Backbone as CSV, one residue per row, in Angstrom:
resi,resn,N_x,N_y,N_z,CA_x,CA_y,CA_z,C_x,C_y,C_z
1,MET,8.273,-12.281,-9.954,8.369,-11.241,-8.965,9.554,-11.533,-8.061
2,ARG,10.336,-10.509,-7.779,11.485,-10.646,-6.888,11.088,-10.198,-5.496
3,PHE,11.558,-10.912,-4.505,11.356,-10.437,-3.143,12.604,-10.659,-2.328
4,VAL,12.767,-9.838,-1.313,14.045,-9.773,-0.608,14.102,-10.744,0.556
5,CYS,15.333,-11.021,0.942,15.562,-11.894,2.079,15.231,-11.140,3.359
6,TRP,14.621,-11.799,4.276,14.212,-11.201,5.541,15.207,-11.587,6.622
7,TYR,15.645,-10.617,7.346,16.491,-10.877,8.497,15.891,-10.125,9.677
8,GLN,15.852,-10.744,10.838,15.310,-10.097,12.032,16.051,-8.803,12.326
9,ARG,17.292,-8.688,11.883,18.043,-7.480,12.215,17.526,-6.246,11.479
10,ARG,16.570,-6.407,10.582,15.939,-5.241,9.958,15.129,-4.452,10.973
11,VAL,14.704,-5.085,12.035,13.934,-4.396,13.062,14.920,-3.726,14.001
12,ARG,14.872,-2.410,14.043,15.786,-1.626,14.867,14.978,-0.812,15.872
13,GLY,14.708,-1.408,16.987,14.038,-0.690,18.055,12.528,-0.765,17.993
14,THR,11.960,-0.097,18.950,10.507,-0.048,19.053,10.084,1.403,19.104
15,LYS,8.794,1.600,19.064,8.239,2.943,19.206,6.982,2.853,20.033
16,ASP,6.344,3.964,20.232,5.152,3.991,21.076,4.120,2.989,20.578
17,PRO,3.367,2.406,21.494,2.339,1.438,21.100,1.290,2.068,20.184
18,GLN,0.737,1.269,19.301,-0.382,1.691,18.464,-1.584,0.849,18.862
19,TYR,-2.578,1.496,19.381,-3.752,0.783,19.849,-4.854,0.809,18.806
20,GLU,-5.693,-0.188,18.870,-6.854,-0.246,17.995,-7.805,0.896,18.370
21,LYS,-8.615,1.337,17.417,-9.568,2.410,17.687,-10.650,1.964,18.663
22,ASP,-10.920,0.675,18.695,-12.026,0.154,19.494,-11.501,-0.801,20.555
23,ALA,-12.132,-0.753,21.722,-11.700,-1.583,22.847,-12.124,-3.045,22.705
24,SER,-13.137,-3.310,21.887,-13.628,-4.682,21.733,-14.194,-4.875,20.336
25,VAL,-14.455,-6.112,20.004,-15.074,-6.418,18.705,-16.466,-5.812,18.636
26,ALA,-17.202,-5.889,19.729,-18.550,-5.305,19.757,-18.491,-3.796,19.526
27,ALA,-17.504,-3.130,20.125,-17.353,-1.683,19.928,-16.982,-1.368,18.481
28,ARG,-16.171,-2.234,17.863,-15.797,-2.027,16.454,-17.029,-2.100,15.556
29,PHE,-17.865,-3.092,15.796,-19.064,-3.217,14.967,-20.062,-2.091,15.244
30,GLN,-20.107,-1.616,16.459,-20.991,-0.482,16.763,-20.502,0.780,16.049
31,ARG,-19.189,1.003,16.041,-18.637,2.152,15.313,-18.892,2.002,13.817
32,MET,-18.754,0.777,13.300,-19.038,0.527,11.892,-20.501,0.851,11.579
33,ARG,-21.397,0.441,12.452,-22.826,0.708,12.282,-23.098,2.215,12.294
34,ASP,-22.489,2.937,13.234,-22.683,4.382,13.342,-22.136,5.109,12.115
35,GLU,-20.962,4.698,11.638,-20.347,5.360,10.489,-21.035,5.013,9.179
36,TYR,-21.662,3.858,9.116,-22.310,3.425,7.875,-23.407,4.403,7.451
37,VAL,-24.079,4.975,8.428,-25.177,5.913,8.141,-24.668,7.108,7.342
38,THR,-23.483,7.626,7.673,-22.969,8.802,6.979,-21.955,8.485,5.881
39,LEU,-21.149,7.428,6.050,-20.063,7.147,5.115,-20.332,5.999,4.154
40,GLY,-21.302,5.157,4.468,-21.555,3.988,3.629,-20.580,2.869,3.936
41,THR,-20.310,2.044,2.944,-19.436,0.884,3.115,-18.036,1.312,3.544
42,ARG,-17.541,0.703,4.623,-16.179,0.985,5.086,-15.192,0.365,4.108
43,LYS,-14.167,1.124,3.731,-13.110,0.623,2.861,-11.841,0.483,3.681
44,THR,-11.233,-0.691,3.593,-10.023,-0.997,4.331,-8.973,-1.530,3.364
45,VAL,-7.725,-1.104,3.548,-6.617,-1.620,2.739,-5.594,-2.257,3.674
46,GLU,-4.981,-3.339,3.199,-3.962,-4.037,3.986,-2.824,-4.427,3.065
47,GLY,-1.626,-4.450,3.621,-0.437,-4.772,2.843,0.064,-6.172,3.138
48,VAL,0.382,-6.901,2.086,0.982,-8.224,2.206,2.457,-8.066,1.863
49,LEU,3.298,-8.142,2.902,4.740,-8.001,2.734,5.337,-9.398,2.629
50,LEU,5.786,-9.721,1.446,6.294,-11.057,1.152,7.813,-11.037,1.209
51,VAL,8.382,-11.955,1.975,9.835,-12.065,2.121,10.216,-13.536,2.026
52,HIS,11.512,-13.807,2.006,11.913,-15.208,2.069,12.966,-15.388,3.141
53,GLU,12.893,-16.521,3.751,13.843,-16.916,4.777,14.085,-18.404,4.570
54,HIS,15.339,-18.797,4.529,15.703,-20.201,4.277,15.095,-20.703,2.967
55,ASN,15.046,-19.830,1.963,14.503,-20.128,0.635,13.038,-20.562,0.661
56,LEU,12.303,-20.084,1.641,10.862,-20.323,1.716,10.146,-18.985,1.798
57,PRO,9.026,-18.821,1.083,8.294,-17.555,1.162,7.583,-17.412,2.513
58,HIS,7.643,-16.215,3.058,7.010,-15.870,4.326,6.211,-14.577,4.153
59,ILE,5.233,-14.385,4.994,4.460,-13.145,5.058,4.783,-12.476,6.388
60,LEU,5.042,-11.165,6.355,5.263,-10.430,7.598,3.914,-10.077,8.213
61,LEU,3.747,-10.468,9.460,2.505,-10.221,10.191,2.814,-9.484,11.482
62,LEU,1.842,-8.720,11.931,1.929,-8.092,13.244,1.228,-9.007,14.227
63,GLN,1.929,-9.371,15.294,1.361,-10.252,16.311,1.056,-9.424,17.553
64,LEU,-0.164,-9.556,18.030,-0.607,-8.888,19.250,-0.962,-9.974,20.251
65,GLY,-0.272,-10.001,21.378,-0.493,-11.076,22.337,0.109,-12.371,21.822
66,THR,-0.508,-13.479,22.199,0.051,-14.772,21.793,-0.635,-15.385,20.585
67,SER,-1.841,-14.941,20.272,-2.564,-15.674,19.229,-3.329,-14.792,18.245
68,PHE,-3.088,-13.484,18.232,-3.791,-12.615,17.276,-2.787,-12.063,16.276
69,PHE,-3.035,-12.325,14.990,-2.153,-11.878,13.922,-2.944,-11.014,12.957
70,LYS,-2.280,-9.988,12.417,-2.946,-9.150,11.430,-1.941,-8.606,10.441
71,LEU,-2.455,-8.207,9.296,-1.652,-7.537,8.288,-1.659,-6.043,8.593
72,PRO,-0.587,-5.339,8.264,-0.633,-3.890,8.459,-1.633,-3.277,7.482
73,GLY,-2.460,-2.396,7.990,-3.460,-1.777,7.135,-4.236,-0.713,7.872
74,ALA,-5.160,-0.089,7.140,-5.916,1.023,7.716,-7.245,1.187,6.992
75,GLU,-8.132,1.932,7.645,-9.384,2.330,7.017,-9.083,3.493,6.079
76,VAL,-9.704,3.475,4.907,-9.506,4.529,3.923,-10.523,5.631,4.195
77,ALA,-10.047,6.851,4.341,-10.939,7.991,4.580,-11.673,8.327,3.279
78,PRO,-12.856,8.893,3.384,-13.592,9.284,2.170,-12.751,10.222,1.297
79,GLY,-12.645,9.896,0.021,-11.882,10.707,-0.916,-10.390,10.427,-0.938
80,GLU,-9.899,9.580,-0.032,-8.471,9.264,0.039,-8.140,8.157,-0.960
81,ASP,-6.972,8.264,-1.584,-6.501,7.243,-2.501,-6.073,6.004,-1.710
82,GLU,-6.501,4.825,-2.143,-6.223,3.583,-1.416,-4.730,3.295,-1.294
83,VAL,-3.999,3.461,-2.380,-2.569,3.149,-2.375,-1.816,4.117,-1.470
84,GLU,-2.147,5.397,-1.535,-1.496,6.386,-0.667,-1.830,6.122,0.794
85,CYS,-3.057,5.715,1.070,-3.460,5.367,2.435,-2.621,4.197,2.947
86,LEU,-2.430,3.193,2.112,-1.648,2.025,2.521,-0.185,2.394,2.753
87,LYS,0.407,3.203,1.866,1.790,3.636,2.053,1.946,4.396,3.362
88,LYS,1.007,5.292,3.639,1.054,6.071,4.878,0.942,5.157,6.093
89,CYS,0.052,4.181,6.024,-0.133,3.246,7.134,1.116,2.399,7.371
90,LEU,1.716,1.890,6.299,2.933,1.078,6.434,4.055,1.891,7.072
91,THR,4.186,3.148,6.658,5.225,4.004,7.231,4.947,4.296,8.695
92,GLU,3.684,4.589,9.038,3.336,4.875,10.429,3.516,3.650,11.317
93,THR,3.224,2.470,10.776,3.286,1.249,11.573,4.705,0.701,11.690
94,LEU,5.451,0.702,10.585,6.753,0.042,10.570,7.957,0.975,10.421
95,GLY,7.712,2.217,10.038,8.814,3.135,9.796,9.425,3.691,11.071
96,ARG,10.724,3.981,10.986,11.402,4.630,12.105,11.204,6.133,11.979
97,GLN,11.183,6.805,13.106,10.948,8.239,13.106,12.031,8.939,12.286
98,GLY,11.602,9.798,11.379,12.531,10.546,10.545,12.910,9.858,9.251
99,ASP,12.631,8.568,9.110,12.960,7.841,7.881,11.855,8.020,6.848
100,THR,12.254,8.073,5.598,11.300,8.065,4.493,11.440,6.721,3.800
101,ILE,10.364,5.981,3.734,10.402,4.654,3.124,9.622,4.700,1.810
102,GLN,10.240,4.204,0.759,9.593,4.146,-0.551,8.949,2.771,-0.721
103,TRP,7.692,2.671,-0.378,6.980,1.399,-0.498,6.541,1.206,-1.938
104,GLY,6.674,-0.009,-2.428,6.154,-0.353,-3.747,4.875,-1.162,-3.570
105,ILE,3.770,-0.602,-4.001,2.494,-1.324,-3.921,2.260,-1.894,-5.314
106,ASP,2.405,-3.216,-5.443,2.415,-3.823,-6.765,1.034,-4.084,-7.348
107,GLU,0.265,-4.893,-6.689,-1.040,-5.174,-7.277,-2.010,-5.710,-6.237
108,LEU,-3.265,-5.604,-6.584,-4.330,-6.104,-5.725,-4.298,-7.633,-5.743
109,ILE,-4.280,-8.222,-4.549,-4.260,-9.685,-4.448,-5.675,-10.234,-4.346
110,CYS,-6.483,-9.623,-3.472,-7.835,-10.140,-3.283,-8.726,-9.109,-2.609
111,ASN,-10.021,-9.353,-2.698,-11.062,-8.545,-2.064,-11.814,-9.415,-1.076
112,TRP,-12.199,-8.823,0.041,-13.036,-9.505,1.026,-14.180,-8.576,1.397
113,TRP,-15.343,-9.157,1.621,-16.539,-8.378,1.907,-17.163,-8.842,3.216
114,ARG,-17.600,-7.867,4.007,-18.334,-8.157,5.242,-19.793,-7.770,4.962
115,PRO,-20.704,-8.739,4.931,-22.086,-8.423,4.562,-22.887,-7.699,5.644
116,ASN,-22.496,-7.863,6.925,-23.265,-7.220,7.998,-22.318,-6.905,9.158
117,TYR,-22.859,-6.554,10.277,-22.041,-6.141,11.426,-21.663,-7.328,12.304
118,GLU,-21.092,-8.320,11.698,-20.672,-9.541,12.391,-19.318,-9.971,11.821
119,PRO,-18.593,-10.856,12.514,-17.245,-11.234,12.060,-17.129,-11.880,10.672
120,PRO,-18.056,-12.721,10.219,-17.810,-13.413,8.938,-17.571,-12.463,7.761
121,GLN,-16.569,-12.843,6.947,-16.237,-12.123,5.724,-16.123,-13.145,4.600
122,TYR,-16.336,-12.687,3.378,-16.335,-13.583,2.228,-15.523,-12.968,1.091
123,PRO,-14.918,-13.805,0.244,-14.170,-13.275,-0.899,-15.092,-12.893,-2.071
124,TYR,-16.338,-12.714,-1.792,-17.342,-12.320,-2.779,-18.494,-11.655,-2.015
125,ILE,-19.348,-10.964,-2.741,-20.537,-10.395,-2.108,-21.639,-11.442,-2.212
126,PRO,-22.135,-11.933,-1.082,-23.215,-12.921,-1.158,-24.409,-12.364,-1.956
127,PRO,-25.095,-13.221,-2.704,-26.151,-12.750,-3.607,-27.302,-12.034,-2.906
128,HIS,-27.555,-12.345,-1.648,-28.669,-11.699,-0.947,-28.290,-10.357,-0.331
129,VAL,-27.011,-9.959,-0.470,-26.530,-8.710,0.138,-26.450,-7.623,-0.935
130,THR,-27.147,-6.534,-0.697,-27.098,-5.417,-1.643,-26.211,-4.273,-1.143
131,LYS,-25.998,-4.210,0.169,-25.193,-3.136,0.747,-24.213,-3.713,1.771
132,PRO,-23.052,-4.190,1.296,-22.076,-4.736,2.250,-21.588,-3.636,3.198
133,LYS,-21.183,-4.042,4.383,-20.774,-3.081,5.407,-19.289,-2.758,5.360
134,GLU,-18.464,-3.686,4.821,-17.035,-3.413,4.721,-16.460,-4.094,3.484
135,HIS,-15.498,-3.414,2.871,-14.779,-3.949,1.714,-13.293,-3.884,2.043
136,ARG,-12.657,-5.047,2.187,-11.224,-5.140,2.476,-10.484,-5.486,1.198
137,ARG,-9.425,-4.722,0.924,-8.603,-4.965,-0.259,-7.174,-5.227,0.203
138,LEU,-6.603,-6.343,-0.245,-5.245,-6.711,0.124,-4.324,-6.511,-1.070
139,PHE,-3.246,-5.753,-0.855,-2.291,-5.432,-1.903,-0.951,-6.086,-1.617
140,LEU,-0.292,-6.544,-2.679,1.058,-7.070,-2.566,2.010,-5.876,-2.514
141,CYS,2.867,-5.836,-1.497,3.773,-4.708,-1.292,5.213,-5.174,-1.409
142,ARG,6.015,-4.352,-2.073,7.442,-4.631,-2.168,8.140,-4.063,-0.944
143,LEU,8.893,-4.891,-0.294,9.660,-4.484,0.868,10.904,-3.735,0.388
144,PRO,11.145,-2.539,0.891,12.356,-1.819,0.466,13.608,-2.620,0.827
145,GLU,14.599,-2.592,-0.053,15.801,-3.414,0.142,16.580,-3.051,1.396
146,ARG,16.662,-1.772,1.725,17.535,-1.352,2.815,16.812,-0.700,3.986
147,ALA,15.551,-0.779,4.042,14.809,-0.114,5.123,14.987,-0.842,6.448
148,MET,15.018,-0.071,7.509,15.017,-0.609,8.869,13.662,-0.271,9.477
149,PHE,13.165,-1.146,10.314,11.835,-0.956,10.882,11.881,-0.725,12.374
150,ALA,10.885,-0.032,12.845,10.630,0.111,14.281,9.199,-0.358,14.484
151,VAL,9.018,-1.307,15.361,7.709,-1.920,15.566,7.080,-1.344,16.835
152,PRO,5.786,-1.016,16.796,5.136,-0.545,18.021,5.327,-1.548,19.161
153,ARG,5.512,-1.039,20.378,5.832,-1.889,21.529,4.798,-2.980,21.802
154,ASN,3.561,-2.726,21.460,2.535,-3.720,21.763,2.415,-4.794,20.673
155,TYR,3.219,-4.702,19.632,3.213,-5.694,18.564,4.571,-6.368,18.463
156,LYS,4.553,-7.492,17.797,5.771,-8.196,17.435,5.667,-8.444,15.929
157,LEU,6.728,-8.191,15.192,6.740,-8.433,13.749,7.272,-9.841,13.521
158,VAL,6.452,-10.703,12.923,6.844,-12.089,12.707,6.763,-12.425,11.215
159,ALA,7.627,-13.322,10.800,7.615,-13.824,9.428,7.015,-15.231,9.466
160,ALA,5.808,-15.362,8.966,5.106,-16.648,8.970,5.250,-17.319,7.605
161,PRO,5.746,-18.552,7.560,5.902,-19.240,6.270,4.542,-19.573,5.657
162,LEU,4.502,-19.539,4.336,3.235,-19.812,3.643,2.672,-21.180,4.007
163,PHE,3.549,-22.182,4.188,3.031,-23.513,4.502,2.338,-23.546,5.861
164,GLU,2.720,-22.649,6.773,2.049,-22.591,8.078,0.695,-21.884,7.976
165,LEU,0.592,-20.932,7.072,-0.661,-20.196,6.893,-1.715,-21.025,6.173
166,TYR,-1.246,-21.876,5.256,-2.156,-22.613,4.383,-3.197,-23.399,5.180
167,ASP,-4.464,-23.103,4.903,-5.594,-23.830,5.489,-5.539,-23.834,7.026
168,ASN,-5.088,-22.737,7.611,-4.960,-22.643,9.055,-5.777,-21.458,9.575
169,SER,-7.067,-21.475,9.300,-7.915,-20.360,9.722,-8.090,-20.314,11.239
170,ASN,-7.921,-21.434,11.923,-8.004,-21.408,13.391,-6.865,-20.594,13.986
171,GLY,-5.699,-20.654,13.384,-4.542,-19.941,13.903,-4.403,-18.517,13.394
172,TYR,-4.823,-18.277,12.139,-4.571,-16.976,11.515,-5.827,-16.270,11.007
173,GLY,-6.952,-16.900,11.073,-8.176,-16.282,10.569,-8.399,-16.611,9.106
174,PRO,-9.612,-16.374,8.611,-9.961,-16.789,7.244,-9.252,-16.006,6.149
175,VAL,-8.911,-14.761,6.381,-8.285,-13.955,5.329,-6.806,-14.318,5.180
176,ILE,-6.065,-14.295,6.269,-4.630,-14.587,6.206,-4.381,-16.035,5.775
177,SER,-5.227,-16.961,6.203,-5.006,-18.374,5.857,-5.229,-18.670,4.377
178,THR,-5.855,-17.759,3.633,-6.040,-17.981,2.192,-4.955,-17.300,1.350
179,LEU,-4.016,-16.611,1.991,-2.963,-15.944,1.217,-2.139,-16.912,0.370
180,PRO,-1.796,-18.123,0.852,-1.045,-19.031,-0.037,-1.779,-19.310,-1.356
181,GLN,-3.082,-19.508,-1.311,-3.835,-19.743,-2.548,-3.844,-18.483,-3.417
182,ASN,-4.045,-17.329,-2.791,-4.096,-16.083,-3.556,-2.751,-15.726,-4.177
183,LEU,-1.662,-16.136,-3.548,-0.329,-15.830,-4.063,0.187,-16.882,-5.042
184,SER,-0.538,-17.976,-5.217,-0.051,-19.065,-6.069,0.035,-18.680,-7.544
185,ARG,-0.582,-17.598,-7.939,-0.522,-17.176,-9.334,0.799,-16.486,-9.692
186,PHE,1.607,-16.171,-8.683,2.874,-15.501,-8.901,4.017,-16.517,-8.952
187,SER,5.031,-16.196,-9.745,6.277,-16.962,-9.737,7.306,-16.086,-9.043
188,PHE,7.995,-16.650,-8.061,8.909,-15.871,-7.254,10.357,-16.183,-7.595
189,VAL,11.175,-15.135,-7.588,12.616,-15.242,-7.806,13.260,-14.795,-6.501
190,TYR,14.067,-15.663,-5.926,14.733,-15.331,-4.676,15.974,-14.509,-4.968
191,ALA,16.026,-13.289,-4.416,17.168,-12.393,-4.661,18.272,-12.664,-3.649
């Protein structure tokens, strides 16, 4: 797999802040509980944007504040195609106004399941769970060669090296910290 070199100069300006739908973690789980009655298991897609800097692989993350990192992604609406939802989310989050970005969504990297209305998630459905509350799917995304990005004002776009993510769930959370293991099946060619 080929991936492009990352330069900070790809970020050209900022745009209006993008806020989370929920004011707190408790509010997020309450909304999940309320929606579960009508929609069932929440489906979420996230993009893993892989780049290289100094001949080392990095993942692009959105940083909120000093210690919260996340992958760009969104909840999938009922009947919506997962890949189209992810492309739309990446464009809304990182695209500049008026630009059309051709995102390449290559393949599914991993699945994560939330068994109940609490923070823990697992890369499998625990055997005692028959109705998981959330299903997160992470896709490997190709970064367009010439695209320029605009980042929401309340976020910072950072390139985190894989060696920093590895086994660092305290700093990045359980999902992001396992990306080095999940990506180890790929062979990378530095362009």
